[in-house]
Structures are given as structure tokens and as C-alpha cells.
Amino acid sequence: MRCLFTASLAAAGIAGTLAHRVGDGPVRHRKSLGFGPVHKHAYYRSSPYQVVTNAFTRRSDDADPFEVARSFIEDILGNQLSESSSYKIRKDSYTDKATGITHVYVRQIINGLEVSDGDMNINIKDGMVLSYGNSFFTGPAPSHFMQQSLDDDIRHPHQEFCDGLTDEIELNYNSFLATQPDQVVMGDSAPTPKVDKALKHLTHVHHSNCRFQQLPTDMAVQTAERDIDLRSALLQFMVAATPNDHVVNDILGNFEHYLSKMVEYMQGNHFAPSDEPAYVMVDNVPDAVNPVKATLAYHQVPGKDDSVHLSLVWKFEVEMQDNWYEAAVSAIAPHRIVSVVDWASDAPVPIPEPEKTATYNVFAFGINDPEEGKRTIEKESFDSLASPVGWHSLPYANDPSFRGVKLTTKEFYRNTTTTWGNNVFAQENWEGQNAYVSNYRPDAGPGKAFDYPYKPKETDKGDALEEAQKYINATVAQLFYTTNIIHDLYYRYGFDEVSGNFQQYNFGRGGEGNDAVIANAQDGSGYNNANFMTPPDGQNGRMRMYLWNTALPYRDGDFEAGIVIHELSHGLSTRLTGGPLNSGCLPFGESGGMGEGWGDFLATTIRSTANYSDYAMGSWAANRVQGIRNYPYSLNETINPSTYKTLDKPGYFGVHAVGEVWAQMLWVVSQGLIEKHGFTDTLFPPAPNADGTVPEGDFYRPKSGKKPLVPKHGNSLSVQLVLNAMKLQPCRPGFFEARDAIILADQQLTGGENFCTLWKGFSSKGLGPDANVVLRTPWGGGVRTDDFEVPLACDSY
Ligand SMILES: *[C@@H]1O[C@H](CO)[C@@H](O)[C@H](O)[C@H]1NC(C)=O
Ligand SMILES: *[C@@H]1O[C@H](CO)[C@@H](O)[C@H](O)[C@H]1NC(C)=O
Ligand SMILES: *[C@@H]1O[C@H](CO)[C@@H](O)[C@H](O)[C@H]1NC(C)=O
Ligand SMILES: *[C@@H]1O[C@H](CO)[C@@H](O)[C@H](O)[C@H]1NC(C)=O
């Protein structure tokens, strides 16, 4: 679960008790599993020099990038390739229209099965490999997948993860006690916030991931007779994943019953070869809200001597009420859970010329929250490249409210007068459930004037929820407006159909459709937070915005643009990193942390103005001037002292704390670009010409030849580099890979003119060329060294 605020205790703690005291009804306790082995052998090469040594023949500029990729892969893999060991180029690979870079995603195949964490991403332009990442398994292929047994040499990744966490908690607890006078143990005085936060976070991670029951061995053995039994492996996962104790007890007490109730049926292409491996669907899975998709695969697991082994696993995609998991569970009993990623995060038809008729009474784009400005009447200012049919139109065929309904109309597009369109379905969700189609949303009628009152009164706590519900029309309209604008903005910077954006219909431009954002306002499943679930391209993203009971009247997260932008940016970074069909590339540790950081950075950049200012995240909703992070984003090192090494501190094990360090680095780097290139008041590129070409306006530099358009100003250039780099970086990047991808993105876009500006920014935060980390833990720990130097070439800079 990617949340804005899960692990930060201050508000979460206060709010938890408040919520109960005022009788707002039960708030569900959310749990999120997430762990997996560290891939020590994975690497990313972004320096062309190293790539050139691998490039064996001269290539012409117009070579087919997929042919280039194939020769490159085959050169890297060399004699590793055999009948049983191969690869496939994934179908979500694409060529970026703006940069001309082809992003090729590759999956390793052994004995006909995918290695679910054997990934390559190869970035190619003009016949040259610009950079690539590789986490392929390098050992010998097992002779046949059925022969695999539980090997004593293979470590138990889950057990190790939990043992490591337990040690870490103990260590933290002891050092915490050592700094505290006796009365702390009695609970009389507040512990120092940092250590307290670390301990609480680690304990929370431990509780979610480690405190579940292993299926009794005799149960597992019975079912192991079915060789690579799917259902008991799945039940083992459900026992671990369900937040409901009664479900756990019921499964353990009625194991055979649950096993016999689950129904398996084959899906996939049985007759003709297809890109997708055949998979099994499993129905009647306890606590899953939809049938579970299961595929047999390999997963890489570290051995005792640090070597890497292959483990035969069932890969499950499990959609639950509050989580959406991709899990790998050992296929051989007793079933061990090898890795878990929670996807949740705390023929073209002529396009009609739509009229921009809708209006909304909202806090306009750029106003972060109600303290920063007043509501005004804003037009449906959709971007005609990003939203060709506007915000209130979608094909009948892609409209979930017509699913299973026989259509009588001959029209292709349906026009709506509600907050329901091709990019976003916005509605209330007071029940906090997963259904959304028939939830309430405002209907503004044919005039489409979404003008609703927002005048919350201060009430007793007991009436605060009801008071907030009175302005549901206004808050849903706001959420619809902000989400659509962000859809259009990110589109213009390259988050389009082929790269995995969120749209019901893709206008024949590639990528998978039927995945608009389901945006729930005032979601009843929580308070004082927000979250976004990102399944792979072709399945709807789900954003849940909460009320904040941090003040009276309650504050509504839907009105704080920074929170909405942060959440939508999870969808962006997850779909762009490692390819649109791989949602497991920002799972935890540094990569999970950066998943949070990009959201903070983009939200802060969007609200910033020509006059520099520091900004804190979430101040309004949380009702705290300093916001919900440890520090505001600032150029002043007294105000924000974060450096790379800050990540070693015990308070920094959670993804949000890691993310704030990354966002601070990006903030400093972007200010360097602004100093050099100036500032544009609008991040929106000019509207396209009638023929679809984009004019330069004052936004882009004068166009030169076939080169991609380059944003002229520092703030727009930063956003462009950050998005381009997400596409270049490997699956499961760390800070180094993400930094290198930004530097490569600049090399590609501007010819590297900002090389030293970028390095200067990163180095000032300790992320210089010789920064280093050893003893990494999966939850983000490690021992880091800051490097404040810049590369030699920039010495005199
Ligand atoms: C929807 O609106 C467009 C113009 O925006 C129009 O061309 C089209 O006919 C409308 N569709 C329906 C079903 O009314
Ligand atoms: C929302 O707006 C509709 C008109 O579109 C109105 O009938 C309804 O009463 C409003 N709801 C609230 C809670 O004000
Ligand atoms: C920036 O500051 C200048 C001078 O203090 C002021 O005139 C201008 O309105 C400010 N601009 C913004 C966008 O706040
Ligand atoms: C940085 O912030 C501190 C604390 O607010 C302040 O005392 C100092 O003057 C600031 N430094 C600069 C260069 O603005």
C-alpha cells in the first residue's frame, strides 16, 4: 500500500483515537505485506563507454531497435543461451515519440517458465544502446522444473527477512533505552521522536510481514502429493495476507474444506503460441475480491554462500479489499513466501470535436490548498492531445456502467454530465468498499456547470463527518478536475498510451485501455491519509482520498492538490519504471522510497512560483505548519539537512522517509536548473496546432531538426528530465541508478549541457560519483557514504 502517510506516527496516532472517540464508525485496520530478496547481482550501466565495449558491430542509425536489442541481449548472454534458457521481449516495449528512444523490456525464460525477477531493460536510440539494466539469473538452468526439491542450500528469504528485522528492532530498542532516563520505560515521558518512529515503523513492518502462521506441515504434505499444488500455496499466502484473524482461524480449522471449494480453470492461449504464458484462474479464494491469477514461474533466491538459486514458485495476482498483491510462493510444500509486492501504494474511430463546455467551481490548478487561494469558476481546459474527446466523454464499449448491457445506440462515444469520463471516474466512497460504478457523483445536467457550495461549519466532533458529507458535490468535482489536469499535464511530458497511462480508451494509439483512474473522494476506509493502487497497464488504478480529522471542521484531502498529485504520481512512476506491464519495480527499500519522493517533488514543483519559497508537504490537511515529513523542502541546509547518508538513520526505514530525502535532492537539483534556465509560470506546453504538431511558443527552445522539443525553463526541464529518466531506469532502481538515469536523460535531450549542473545538485546532497552503500537491507537500511565531490570534468564548474 503506497500511502502518503502510513508510517508517520504523529497524526496517524492522534487520529486513530480521535476517530473512535467521535464515533465515526470503525476505520479498517490496513495491513500491507512487502518483502523480497535483495538482488546483489543486478546492475545498471548508463555510461555509453561500457555499452560500447559490448557493442560488437557497427550499427546504422535506422537499424530496427528490436533487432539491435536482440543482438545485444545475445551478446550479453552468450553461451548462457540454450534450448532451456532463453528470453522474450515483452509486448509492453515501446518507442517514445518525443525522445525517439525505444525502451525494450526483456524477461528471462528457463525451461519454458518466466523468471519473474529476471528482467532487462534496454534503452536504444539510432541503433545504439544508451543504457541497460540486467537482473537475469546467471547460474545453470535446473535440468527440469519438476525435479526441483527443497534444497538445503537455498536460504529461506522470508525467514531471513524476519530474523533480520527482529535483530534490527532489538538493536534499535537497546540503543533507544540507552539514551533514555528510566521513566521512559514507565511511559511517563515522550521518547525522542526519531527513534520512537523508527521502532514503531520496524515493529509495524514486522507485524505485517512476519506474524502469520505457517500451514501445519501435515496439511502441506498431504497436498504436496499433488506435486506442485497451487491451492495450498495460495491458501498459505492468504493466511499471511488477510488482515482478518477470523479468516486465518477458519482456514486453519477447515483447511480441506477451503481447498475443495477453490475452483481452478485454465486461461490463456492453448492453441496458438502467444506472448503470454498460460495461466490458471482460481475462484472462491477466501478474502480475495476477484478470482486469483496464478502462473508457474521461477524466482531468484539467495543461497547460503551468497550464490543465487532458482526456486519454483507460483506467482499470484491477488486483489483484496485494501491490497492488490503480486506474490511469489514456493510451489513445493511446505510453501514459503518468496516475495510480495503490494501494487497498492500506504482501430481508431474519428474523434469528434468536443466543445469545452463544462465549468467547475474549484481551487484552480496551482493552488495547493484552501489556505493558498479561493475557489473560482474554471473551464474544462482539457488538452486536445491528451484528452481528444474532453473530460466528459468515453466510448460506450469502454464504459463500465454499460458492462453486460445490450447497447441499442449506434453512437460510439457517450457524453456524460457527471464526473465520469475517459480518464477518471470520480465519486464518493463513504462505505469504503471497492464498488464504484453506482456510487454517488454529482450530475450537473446539460449545462455541465459543476458549481457547488463548499462552506463547512465548525461543529462538534460528533457531527464533523456529516458536515463534510454536505459538500460531497464540491469535493468530487474538485477531485475530478485535479485528476484530469494531471492526466493531461503528465501526458504532455510523455506519460502517454504506449508508456502505460490511465485511460478507458486509447484512441488506437497503443498501450492497454480500460484503466481510467477510479478516484474515491471521502473514502470511508481511512482517515488522515490517501493511497493509490497501480496494477499493470490495462487495469484501473484506484485512488482513495480521505478526510483528515486533524481540525474542526474536518479537512478534506481532495482539496489539497499536493496530496492528490502525490498519489497520482505513484501511478506515473510505477507504470514508467520497468515497463507498463510490470508493476513490481518500485517495491520497497530505496526504490519504494523514491516512489514516494517523485510524488512529493512533482507536487511541490507544480505549486511553486517564480519567487522561490520552501514548501512543506500536507500542511493544510495535517494542520501542522511543518507538514507530514521530517523537514520542509528547502535550499537551506539548516532547515533541511538531508543527505544520502541520512538514510542510515533509524528513523528512515520507511518508504516515506526515504522518499523525502530523494525529493529533497530533486528539489535542490531542479533549483540549479532554474538558476540556469529561468522559470516558466505555466508547466503546460502550448496547445497543439490543428495538424497535431506542437508549436514552440515561449515554452520550448527553437526546434532544431528532428531533435525532441526541449523545455526552455528550469522547472519544466526538471519535470521532463524526471519523467524521461523514469523510462530509462531499470526495474528496482536505487538512488544511484535513478540519478544516472536523470543524467542520461539530459544527455539525450540536451546533449548533456546540464551534466555539471545536475552533478553539482546531487553532490551537494552527498550523492556524488563516489557515494556508496554496503550492507543493504530489504527495508532500506545499510551503511552509506556521502560524496560531496563532483566529477573531475566539473571541477572548475
Ligand atoms: C457527444 O458530443 C459530441 C460533441 O462533443 C457529438 O459530436 C456527439 O454526437 C455526442 N454524442 C452523443 C451520443 O450525443
Ligand atoms: C448535490 O447536487 C445535486 C444537484 O446536482 C443536489 O440535488 C444534491 O442535493 C446535492 N447534494 C448535496 C449533499 O448537497
Ligand atoms: C514575486 O515577487 C515580486 C516582487 O516581490 C512580486 O511583484 C510578484 O508579484 C511576485 N510573484 C509571485 C508569482 O508571487
Ligand atoms: C537558514 O535557516 C536558518 C534557520 O531558519 C537561518 O537562521 C539562516 O539565516 C538561513 N540561512 C540562509 C542562507 O538563509
mmCIF file of C-alpha atoms in Angstrom, residues 26-198:
data_model
loop_
_atom_site.group_PDB
_atom_site.id
_atom_site.type_symbol
_atom_site.label_atom_id
_atom_site.label_comp_id
_atom_site.label_asym_id
_atom_site.label_seq_id
_atom_site.Cartn_x
_atom_site.Cartn_y
_atom_site.Cartn_z
ATOM 1 C CA PRO A 26 -14.897 1.710 12.618
ATOM 2 C CA VAL A 27 -11.910 2.541 10.484
ATOM 3 C CA ARG A 28 -10.489 -0.594 8.960
ATOM 4 C CA HIS A 29 -7.049 -1.609 10.066
ATOM 5 C CA ARG A 30 -4.980 -1.857 6.924
ATOM 6 C CA LYS A 31 -2.109 -4.247 6.566
ATOM 7 C CA SER A 32 0.450 -4.484 3.806
ATOM 8 C CA LEU A 33 2.949 -7.243 3.115
ATOM 9 C CA GLY A 34 6.035 -6.371 1.136
ATOM 10 C CA PHE A 35 9.412 -8.062 1.034
ATOM 11 C CA GLY A 36 11.721 -9.969 -1.250
ATOM 12 C CA PRO A 37 15.325 -10.939 -1.731
ATOM 13 C CA VAL A 38 17.960 -8.277 -2.454
ATOM 14 C CA HIS A 39 19.310 -8.747 -5.987
ATOM 15 C CA LYS A 40 23.018 -8.301 -5.415
ATOM 16 C CA HIS A 41 23.952 -9.393 -8.918
ATOM 17 C CA ALA A 42 21.659 -6.884 -10.645
ATOM 18 C CA TYR A 43 23.345 -3.944 -12.345
ATOM 19 C CA TYR A 44 22.604 -0.882 -14.465
ATOM 20 C CA ARG A 45 25.047 0.570 -16.977
ATOM 21 C CA SER A 46 24.355 4.072 -18.099
ATOM 22 C CA SER A 47 27.798 5.076 -19.232
ATOM 23 C CA PRO A 48 27.958 4.716 -23.010
ATOM 24 C CA TYR A 49 31.581 3.620 -22.703
ATOM 25 C CA GLN A 50 30.674 0.345 -21.034
ATOM 26 C CA VAL A 51 27.910 -0.186 -23.502
ATOM 27 C CA VAL A 52 30.180 0.428 -26.426
ATOM 28 C CA THR A 53 32.550 -2.288 -25.230
ATOM 29 C CA ASN A 54 29.607 -4.626 -25.517
ATOM 30 C CA ALA A 55 28.551 -3.434 -28.918
ATOM 31 C CA PHE A 56 30.322 -5.628 -31.350
ATOM 32 C CA THR A 57 29.371 -4.439 -34.773
ATOM 33 C CA ARG A 58 28.800 -1.022 -36.187
ATOM 34 C CA ARG A 59 25.148 -0.238 -36.348
ATOM 35 C CA SER A 60 23.354 2.082 -38.620
ATOM 36 C CA ASP A 61 21.141 4.858 -37.315
ATOM 37 C CA ASP A 62 17.978 3.384 -38.720
ATOM 38 C CA ALA A 63 18.511 -0.167 -37.523
ATOM 39 C CA ASP A 64 15.369 -1.790 -36.114
ATOM 40 C CA PRO A 65 15.747 -1.188 -32.374
ATOM 41 C CA PHE A 66 14.349 -4.626 -31.589
ATOM 42 C CA GLU A 67 16.989 -6.226 -33.803
ATOM 43 C CA VAL A 68 19.625 -4.177 -32.010
ATOM 44 C CA ALA A 69 18.165 -5.338 -28.706
ATOM 45 C CA ARG A 70 18.273 -8.966 -29.787
ATOM 46 C CA SER A 71 21.915 -8.892 -30.843
ATOM 47 C CA PHE A 72 22.782 -7.000 -27.684
ATOM 48 C CA ILE A 73 20.983 -9.477 -25.431
ATOM 49 C CA GLU A 74 22.510 -12.398 -27.238
ATOM 50 C CA ASP A 75 25.946 -10.884 -26.854
ATOM 51 C CA ILE A 76 25.473 -10.355 -23.135
ATOM 52 C CA LEU A 77 24.026 -13.793 -22.561
ATOM 53 C CA GLY A 78 26.475 -15.545 -24.883
ATOM 54 C CA ASN A 79 26.769 -19.207 -24.060
ATOM 55 C CA GLN A 80 24.178 -18.868 -21.328
ATOM 56 C CA LEU A 81 21.591 -19.207 -24.073
ATOM 57 C CA SER A 82 20.470 -22.740 -24.758
ATOM 58 C CA GLU A 83 17.380 -24.750 -25.509
ATOM 59 C CA SER A 84 16.295 -24.486 -21.894
ATOM 60 C CA SER A 85 17.492 -20.946 -21.241
ATOM 61 C CA SER A 86 16.176 -18.075 -23.304
ATOM 62 C CA TYR A 87 14.402 -14.744 -23.123
ATOM 63 C CA LYS A 88 11.432 -12.937 -24.556
ATOM 64 C CA ILE A 89 10.929 -9.317 -25.494
ATOM 65 C CA ARG A 90 7.847 -8.147 -23.638
ATOM 66 C CA LYS A 91 4.952 -6.699 -25.570
ATOM 67 C CA ASP A 92 4.855 -3.541 -23.446
ATOM 68 C CA SER A 93 8.162 -2.395 -25.004
ATOM 69 C CA TYR A 94 7.722 0.877 -26.891
ATOM 70 C CA THR A 95 9.351 3.750 -28.729
ATOM 71 C CA ASP A 96 8.915 7.112 -27.055
ATOM 72 C CA LYS A 97 7.529 9.516 -29.632
ATOM 73 C CA ALA A 98 9.133 12.574 -28.077
ATOM 74 C CA THR A 99 12.658 11.312 -27.414
ATOM 75 C CA GLY A 100 12.866 8.635 -30.106
ATOM 76 C CA ILE A 101 14.270 6.246 -27.509
ATOM 77 C CA THR A 102 12.998 2.669 -27.697
ATOM 78 C CA HIS A 103 12.505 1.094 -24.275
ATOM 79 C CA VAL A 104 12.839 -2.659 -24.609
ATOM 80 C CA TYR A 105 11.737 -4.856 -21.694
ATOM 81 C CA VAL A 106 13.058 -8.392 -21.558
ATOM 82 C CA ARG A 107 12.042 -11.363 -19.417
ATOM 83 C CA GLN A 108 14.227 -14.372 -18.797
ATOM 84 C CA ILE A 109 12.759 -17.795 -19.632
ATOM 85 C CA ILE A 110 14.112 -21.038 -18.226
ATOM 86 C CA ASN A 111 12.602 -24.443 -19.026
ATOM 87 C CA GLY A 112 9.716 -22.599 -20.617
ATOM 88 C CA LEU A 113 8.922 -20.695 -17.411
ATOM 89 C CA GLU A 114 9.450 -16.999 -16.779
ATOM 90 C CA VAL A 115 11.981 -15.982 -14.157
ATOM 91 C CA SER A 116 9.718 -13.470 -12.503
ATOM 92 C CA ASP A 117 12.571 -11.262 -11.301
ATOM 93 C CA GLY A 118 14.860 -11.895 -14.300
ATOM 94 C CA ASP A 119 14.473 -8.504 -16.004
ATOM 95 C CA MET A 120 16.402 -6.484 -18.537
ATOM 96 C CA ASN A 121 15.539 -3.005 -19.727
ATOM 97 C CA ILE A 122 17.456 -1.794 -22.735
ATOM 98 C CA ASN A 123 17.261 1.773 -23.991
ATOM 99 C CA ILE A 124 18.078 2.181 -27.659
ATOM 100 C CA LYS A 125 18.343 5.130 -29.974
ATOM 101 C CA ASP A 126 19.730 5.459 -33.504
ATOM 102 C CA GLY A 127 20.966 1.898 -33.420
ATOM 103 C CA MET A 128 22.934 2.446 -30.189
ATOM 104 C CA VAL A 129 22.316 1.012 -26.755
ATOM 105 C CA LEU A 130 22.245 4.018 -24.405
ATOM 106 C CA SER A 131 21.932 2.125 -21.179
ATOM 107 C CA TYR A 132 20.570 -1.103 -19.807
ATOM 108 C CA GLY A 133 19.739 -2.880 -16.584
ATOM 109 C CA ASN A 134 20.068 -6.603 -16.004
ATOM 110 C CA SER A 135 18.895 -8.861 -13.188
ATOM 111 C CA PHE A 136 18.955 -12.151 -15.132
ATOM 112 C CA PHE A 137 19.814 -15.324 -13.264
ATOM 113 C CA THR A 138 23.338 -16.304 -14.269
ATOM 114 C CA GLY A 139 23.662 -19.842 -12.883
ATOM 115 C CA PRO A 140 22.995 -23.074 -14.729
ATOM 116 C CA ALA A 141 19.375 -23.854 -15.574
ATOM 117 C CA PRO A 142 17.848 -26.622 -13.441
ATOM 118 C CA SER A 143 17.581 -29.783 -15.519
ATOM 119 C CA HIS A 144 13.809 -29.867 -15.379
ATOM 120 C CA PHE A 145 11.418 -27.858 -13.319
ATOM 121 C CA MET A 146 9.570 -30.834 -11.886
ATOM 122 C CA GLN A 147 12.737 -32.183 -10.342
ATOM 123 C CA GLN A 148 13.320 -29.281 -8.075
ATOM 124 C CA SER A 149 13.155 -30.148 -4.411
ATOM 125 C CA LEU A 150 13.646 -28.195 -1.258
ATOM 126 C CA ASP A 151 17.323 -27.637 -1.349
ATOM 127 C CA ASP A 152 19.082 -27.137 1.949
ATOM 128 C CA ASP A 153 21.439 -24.737 0.259
ATOM 129 C CA ILE A 154 18.633 -22.381 -0.530
ATOM 130 C CA ARG A 155 18.008 -19.908 2.177
ATOM 131 C CA HIS A 156 14.560 -19.080 3.351
ATOM 132 C CA PRO A 157 14.159 -15.473 2.204
ATOM 133 C CA HIS A 158 11.147 -14.767 4.313
ATOM 134 C CA GLN A 159 12.662 -16.233 7.465
ATOM 135 C CA GLU A 160 15.823 -14.226 6.893
ATOM 136 C CA PHE A 161 13.910 -11.077 6.284
ATOM 137 C CA CYS A 162 12.061 -11.516 9.557
ATOM 138 C CA ASP A 163 15.120 -12.564 11.565
ATOM 139 C CA GLY A 164 16.974 -9.536 10.227
ATOM 140 C CA LEU A 165 14.099 -7.286 11.190
ATOM 141 C CA THR A 166 13.909 -8.770 14.677
ATOM 142 C CA ASP A 167 17.625 -8.084 15.203
ATOM 143 C CA GLU A 168 17.193 -4.576 13.896
ATOM 144 C CA ILE A 169 14.300 -3.904 16.257
ATOM 145 C CA GLU A 170 16.266 -5.236 19.208
ATOM 146 C CA LEU A 171 19.275 -3.131 18.278
ATOM 147 C CA ASN A 172 17.164 -0.041 17.962
ATOM 148 C CA TYR A 173 15.335 -0.728 21.155
ATOM 149 C CA ASN A 174 18.569 -1.135 23.102
ATOM 150 C CA SER A 175 20.150 1.993 21.725
ATOM 151 C CA PHE A 176 16.912 3.799 22.372
ATOM 152 C CA LEU A 177 16.835 2.626 26.006
ATOM 153 C CA ALA A 178 20.453 3.638 26.446
ATOM 154 C CA THR A 179 19.600 7.224 25.610
ATOM 155 C CA GLN A 180 16.538 7.366 27.815
ATOM 156 C CA PRO A 181 16.149 8.013 31.539
ATOM 157 C CA ASP A 182 14.240 5.341 33.482
ATOM 158 C CA GLN A 183 10.854 6.944 33.406
ATOM 159 C CA VAL A 184 10.528 6.363 29.663
ATOM 160 C CA VAL A 185 10.136 2.697 30.324
ATOM 161 C CA MET A 186 7.243 3.636 32.565
ATOM 162 C CA GLY A 187 5.768 5.589 29.747
ATOM 163 C CA ASP A 188 5.907 8.921 31.538
ATOM 164 C CA SER A 189 7.794 10.960 29.042
ATOM 165 C CA ALA A 190 7.730 11.094 25.309
ATOM 166 C CA PRO A 191 10.590 9.186 23.735
ATOM 167 C CA THR A 192 12.793 11.043 21.280
ATOM 168 C CA PRO A 193 10.661 11.206 18.197
ATOM 169 C CA LYS A 194 13.170 9.859 15.663
ATOM 170 C CA VAL A 195 13.999 6.631 17.455
ATOM 171 C CA ASP A 196 10.449 6.145 18.541
ATOM 172 C CA LYS A 197 9.345 6.484 14.944
ATOM 173 C CA ALA A 198 11.955 4.022 13.724
#
